[in-house]
Structures are given as structure tokens and as C-alpha cells.
Coordinates of C-alpha atoms in Angstrom, one line a residue:
X1 CA 134.1 90.5 123.7
X2 CA 132.0 92.3 121.2
X3 CA 133.6 90.8 118.1
X4 CA 132.4 88.2 115.6
X5 CA 134.3 85.0 115.0
X6 CA 134.4 83.7 111.5
X7 CA 134.4 80.0 110.8
X8 CA 132.9 79.0 114.2
X9 CA 129.7 77.6 112.6
X10 CA 127.4 80.4 113.8
X11 CA 126.0 82.9 111.3
X12 CA 127.6 86.3 111.5
X13 CA 124.2 88.0 111.7
X14 CA 123.3 85.8 114.7
X15 CA 126.6 86.7 116.5
X16 CA 126.0 90.4 115.8
X17 CA 122.5 90.1 117.2
X18 CA 123.8 88.4 120.3
X19 CA 126.5 91.1 120.9
X20 CA 124.0 93.9 120.5
X21 CA 121.4 92.1 122.7
X22 CA 124.0 91.8 125.4
X23 CA 124.8 95.5 125.2
X24 CA 121.1 96.3 125.6
X25 CA 120.4 93.8 128.4
X26 CA 123.4 94.8 130.4
X27 CA 122.5 98.5 130.1
X28 CA 125.4 99.5 127.9
X29 CA 122.8 101.0 125.6
X30 CA 119.9 102.6 127.4
X31 CA 116.2 102.4 126.8
X32 CA 115.2 104.8 124.0
X33 CA 118.8 105.3 122.8
X34 CA 119.4 105.1 119.1
X35 CA 121.7 102.4 117.8
X36 CA 124.4 103.2 115.3
X37 CA 123.3 103.2 111.6
X38 CA 123.5 100.0 109.6
X39 CA 126.6 101.4 107.8
X40 CA 128.3 102.2 111.1
X41 CA 127.5 98.7 112.5
X42 CA 128.7 97.1 109.2
X43 CA 132.0 98.9 109.6
X44 CA 132.3 97.9 113.3
X45 CA 131.8 94.2 112.6
X46 CA 133.4 94.2 109.1
X47 CA 130.3 92.8 107.4
X48 CA 127.9 94.1 104.7
X49 CA 124.7 96.0 105.6
X50 CA 122.5 93.1 104.7
X51 CA 124.1 91.0 107.5
X52 CA 123.5 93.9 109.9
X53 CA 119.8 94.2 108.8
X54 CA 119.3 90.5 109.5
X55 CA 120.7 91.0 113.0
X56 CA 118.5 94.0 113.6
X57 CA 115.4 92.1 112.4
X58 CA 116.2 89.3 114.9
X59 CA 116.4 91.9 117.7
X60 CA 113.0 93.3 116.7
X61 CA 111.5 89.8 116.9
X62 CA 112.9 89.7 120.5
X63 CA 111.3 93.1 121.2
X64 CA 114.6 94.5 122.1
X65 CA 114.6 97.3 119.5
X66 CA 112.2 99.1 117.2
X67 CA 112.8 100.8 113.9
X68 CA 111.2 104.1 113.0
X69 CA 110.9 105.1 109.4
X70 CA 113.2 107.9 108.5
X71 CA 114.8 108.0 112.0
X72 CA 116.6 104.8 112.7
X73 CA 116.7 101.9 115.2
X74 CA 116.1 102.5 118.9
X75 CA 116.3 100.4 122.1
X76 CA 112.7 99.4 123.0
X77 CA 111.4 101.1 126.1
X78 CA 109.0 99.6 128.6
X79 CA 105.4 99.5 127.2
X80 CA 102.6 101.6 128.6
X81 CA 99.7 99.7 130.2
X82 CA 96.7 101.4 128.7
X83 CA 93.6 100.6 130.7
X84 CA 90.3 99.9 128.8
X85 CA 87.3 100.0 131.1
X86 CA 83.7 101.3 131.2
X87 CA 85.1 104.8 131.5
X88 CA 88.2 104.9 129.3
X89 CA 89.8 108.3 129.2
X90 CA 93.2 109.0 127.5
X91 CA 94.2 111.9 129.8
X92 CA 93.4 110.0 133.0
X93 CA 95.3 106.9 131.7
X94 CA 98.4 109.0 131.1
X95 CA 98.1 110.8 134.4
X96 CA 97.9 107.4 136.2
X97 CA 101.1 106.3 134.4
X98 CA 102.8 109.6 135.3
X99 CA 103.8 110.4 131.7
X100 CA 103.5 113.6 129.8
X101 CA 100.9 113.4 127.1
X102 CA 99.1 115.5 124.5
X103 CA 96.7 115.1 121.7
X104 CA 97.5 116.4 118.2
X105 CA 94.4 117.5 116.2
X106 CA 94.7 116.3 112.6
X107 CA 91.4 117.4 111.1
X108 CA 87.6 117.1 111.0
X109 CA 84.9 116.7 108.4
X110 CA 81.1 116.4 108.2
X111 CA 80.0 113.4 106.1
X112 CA 77.2 110.8 105.7
X113 CA 77.8 108.1 108.3
X114 CA 79.6 105.1 106.9
X115 CA 77.3 102.1 107.0
X116 CA 79.1 100.4 109.9
X117 CA 79.1 103.5 111.9
X118 CA 75.4 104.2 111.2
X119 CA 74.4 100.7 112.2
X120 CA 76.4 100.7 115.4
X121 CA 75.0 104.1 116.5
X122 CA 71.4 103.5 115.4
X123 CA 71.5 106.3 112.8
X124 CA 69.5 106.5 109.6
X125 CA 71.1 105.7 106.2
X126 CA 71.6 109.3 105.2
X127 CA 72.3 110.9 108.6
X128 CA 75.5 112.9 109.0
X129 CA 78.3 112.5 111.5
X130 CA 81.3 114.6 112.4
X131 CA 84.6 112.7 111.9
X132 CA 87.6 113.9 114.0
X133 CA 91.1 112.5 113.6
X134 CA 93.9 112.8 116.2
X135 CA 97.3 111.5 117.1
X136 CA 98.1 110.9 120.8
X137 CA 101.6 111.3 122.1
X138 CA 103.2 110.2 125.4
X139 CA 106.7 111.2 126.4
X140 CA 107.3 112.3 122.8
X141 CA 106.2 109.1 121.2
X142 CA 103.1 108.3 119.1
X143 CA 100.7 106.2 121.2
X144 CA 97.7 106.0 118.8
X145 CA 96.0 107.3 115.7
X146 CA 92.3 107.8 116.4
X147 CA 89.2 108.4 114.2
X148 CA 86.1 109.3 116.2
X149 CA 82.5 109.8 114.8
X150 CA 79.8 111.8 116.5
X151 CA 76.1 112.3 115.5
X152 CA 76.0 115.7 113.7
X153 CA 72.3 116.4 114.5
X154 CA 72.7 115.9 118.2
X155 CA 76.0 117.8 118.5
X156 CA 75.9 120.7 116.1
X157 CA 79.2 122.6 115.9
X158 CA 81.1 119.9 117.8
X159 CA 84.4 120.1 115.8
X160 CA 84.9 123.8 116.8
X161 CA 84.3 122.9 120.5
X162 CA 86.7 120.0 120.3
X163 CA 89.4 122.1 118.7
X164 CA 89.1 124.5 121.6
X165 CA 88.9 121.9 124.4
X166 CA 91.1 119.1 122.9
X167 CA 89.0 116.7 125.0
X168 CA 86.1 114.5 124.1
X169 CA 84.9 114.6 127.8
X170 CA 84.9 118.4 128.0
X171 CA 83.3 118.6 124.5
X172 CA 80.4 116.3 125.3
X173 CA 79.9 118.1 128.6
X174 CA 79.1 121.3 126.7
X175 CA 76.2 119.5 125.1
X176 CA 74.9 118.3 128.5
X177 CA 76.5 114.8 128.4
X178 CA 78.1 114.8 131.8
X179 CA 79.1 111.2 131.7
X180 CA 79.5 108.4 129.1
X181 CA 80.6 104.8 129.3
X182 CA 82.1 102.2 127.0
X183 CA 79.3 100.1 125.6
X184 CA 81.3 98.0 123.3
X185 CA 85.0 97.3 122.6
X186 CA 86.6 95.0 120.0
X187 CA 90.4 94.5 119.8
X188 CA 92.3 92.9 117.0
X189 CA 95.9 93.0 115.6
X190 CA 96.2 94.0 112.0
X191 CA 98.6 95.6 109.5
X192 CA 98.2 99.3 109.1
X193 CA 97.2 100.9 105.8
X194 CA 99.7 103.2 104.2
X195 CA 98.2 106.4 105.7
X196 CA 98.2 104.9 109.2
X197 CA 101.8 103.8 108.9
X198 CA 102.8 107.2 107.6
X199 CA 101.1 109.1 110.5
X200 CA 102.3 106.7 113.2
X201 CA 105.8 106.7 111.6
X202 CA 106.1 102.9 111.6
X203 CA 106.7 100.2 108.9
X204 CA 103.6 99.0 107.1
X205 CA 104.6 95.4 108.0
X206 CA 104.4 96.0 111.7
X207 CA 100.9 95.3 113.2
X208 CA 99.0 97.8 115.2
X209 CA 96.4 97.1 117.9
X210 CA 93.1 98.0 116.2
X211 CA 90.3 98.9 118.7
X212 CA 86.7 99.6 117.7
X213 CA 84.6 101.2 120.4
X214 CA 81.2 102.6 121.1
X215 CA 80.6 105.1 124.0
X216 CA 77.1 105.8 125.2
X217 CA 75.4 108.3 127.5
X218 CA 73.7 107.3 130.7
X219 CA 70.5 106.4 128.8
X220 CA 72.5 104.0 126.7
X221 CA 72.3 106.1 123.5
X222 CA 75.6 106.0 121.5
X223 CA 77.4 109.3 121.4
X224 CA 80.8 108.3 119.9
X225 CA 82.0 105.5 117.6
X226 CA 85.8 105.2 117.7
X227 CA 88.5 103.5 115.7
X228 CA 91.9 103.6 117.5
X229 CA 95.1 102.2 116.2
X230 CA 97.6 101.7 119.1
X231 CA 101.3 101.3 118.6
X232 CA 102.1 97.7 119.4
X233 CA 105.6 98.8 120.3
X234 CA 104.4 101.2 122.9
X235 CA 101.1 100.1 124.3
X236 CA 99.8 97.0 126.1
X237 CA 96.1 97.1 126.4
X238 CA 94.8 96.1 129.9
X239 CA 91.1 95.1 130.1
X240 CA 89.8 96.3 133.4
X241 CA 86.8 95.1 135.4
X242 CA 83.7 97.3 135.4
X243 CA 84.1 100.6 137.2

């Protein structure tokens, strides 16, 4: 058991994939555990690294492993069920899942609203917005890379408040917006651009779940336009009924 057989009519990479899959499915290699390097596996099975890479690629297609740039190949953990509802809140979602989470602030800027953002938020052609970029982590893994836009005229000084609170909900509350709801959500799967792949530490040929969203205050006035790229390896989006 655990050795390839030459001349049996089954490709070596396929045999290696089956052996590693059995190790994973029977718990010999635990969720989140790193697999040996391609060189180590090549030596174990007495094959070249190209053969090992084909076996790993087959395991990725079966969603049994994931490969992280610069780190290696890991056994895939159970995905997080991320709820999207009228009141989607990252912190509450993570609390409901009983996982440790944090938000990493990447930066902010004041800029003229991009045309798509201006149209969606009902802003004039030359109105300014604040753009805030963050990375969300759960149990030490990157869950999403997010870009959020807020009307600069309505929320002067918002970036400084966000840096202090690390929370959209608490930040908007300081401007008198005590509640906000999801007005629009659009989900698609797409390949990440180079910057997204770098920040999320994933290959550029692996799709992310791309979510466009608009949050509005109780009067229906948009307060936030968001672009969130979720890791398809870690997150399963769950669309919930209205709150």
C-alpha cells in the first residue's frame, strides 16, 4: 500500500493522486496540514517532479488540497459558510461560525468616484469618495480582499475613524447612521488580477468569488459601495432570506 506500480496500465500521476487522496480521506494527513514538497514526493515515489505536479493538480480539482504561492500545498479545510443577507456583517458572521477573525487595514485614499461607483451611489460626475482597502482573516487564513467606497462629502474624515474602529458599522454610527442594509448584491466567479492574487496569496489561475454590493441607510440612500473578492477555497456564500 502506498506505492506505485509500473506497467499496470494506469498513469503514475493518477496512482500517486489516489494514494495521497486515500491518506487525506482516511485522516492520515489532517486538514490544514502541509503535504511534503514536490521534490520529497518525487523521491518517495521515484518519479520526476512533473509527474508529482500532475497528481497535485488532480487533487486540487477534487478540492482535497490547495496550493499557496510561496508556501506549498495543504490539505483543504472545511469551507466557511459566509451569510449574505440584508444586514451582512463580517464580525457577526465570524462570531456565528465560532472562528477567530480580524481585519487588516491596507490603506485609504480620497479620489473622484469611478463612474460605476458614482452611478450606483447617485453621486455627481466629479464628487469625491473615500476608498478603503482591507484584508479579512479567519483562523489565520485570508478570507477576502475588500475595497469599499464612501461618499466623502457626507462622511468627512471617515478614514481616520475607520482606522481607529476597524469596523464599518462603528464608523458609520459615529456619523449618525445607526443601521444600514444591503440594497444590492451581485456575485460572480472570476480570475483575480495580479494585485488581488498577490494580496490573497493564491495563484492567478484560481477564481475568486467576486461580490459587488451597495449598502443603504434606513432612508434608502447609499452609504457604501463594496467590491469583495472572497477566497473560493475558504468561503461558501450563503444567500439568506430577508432579516
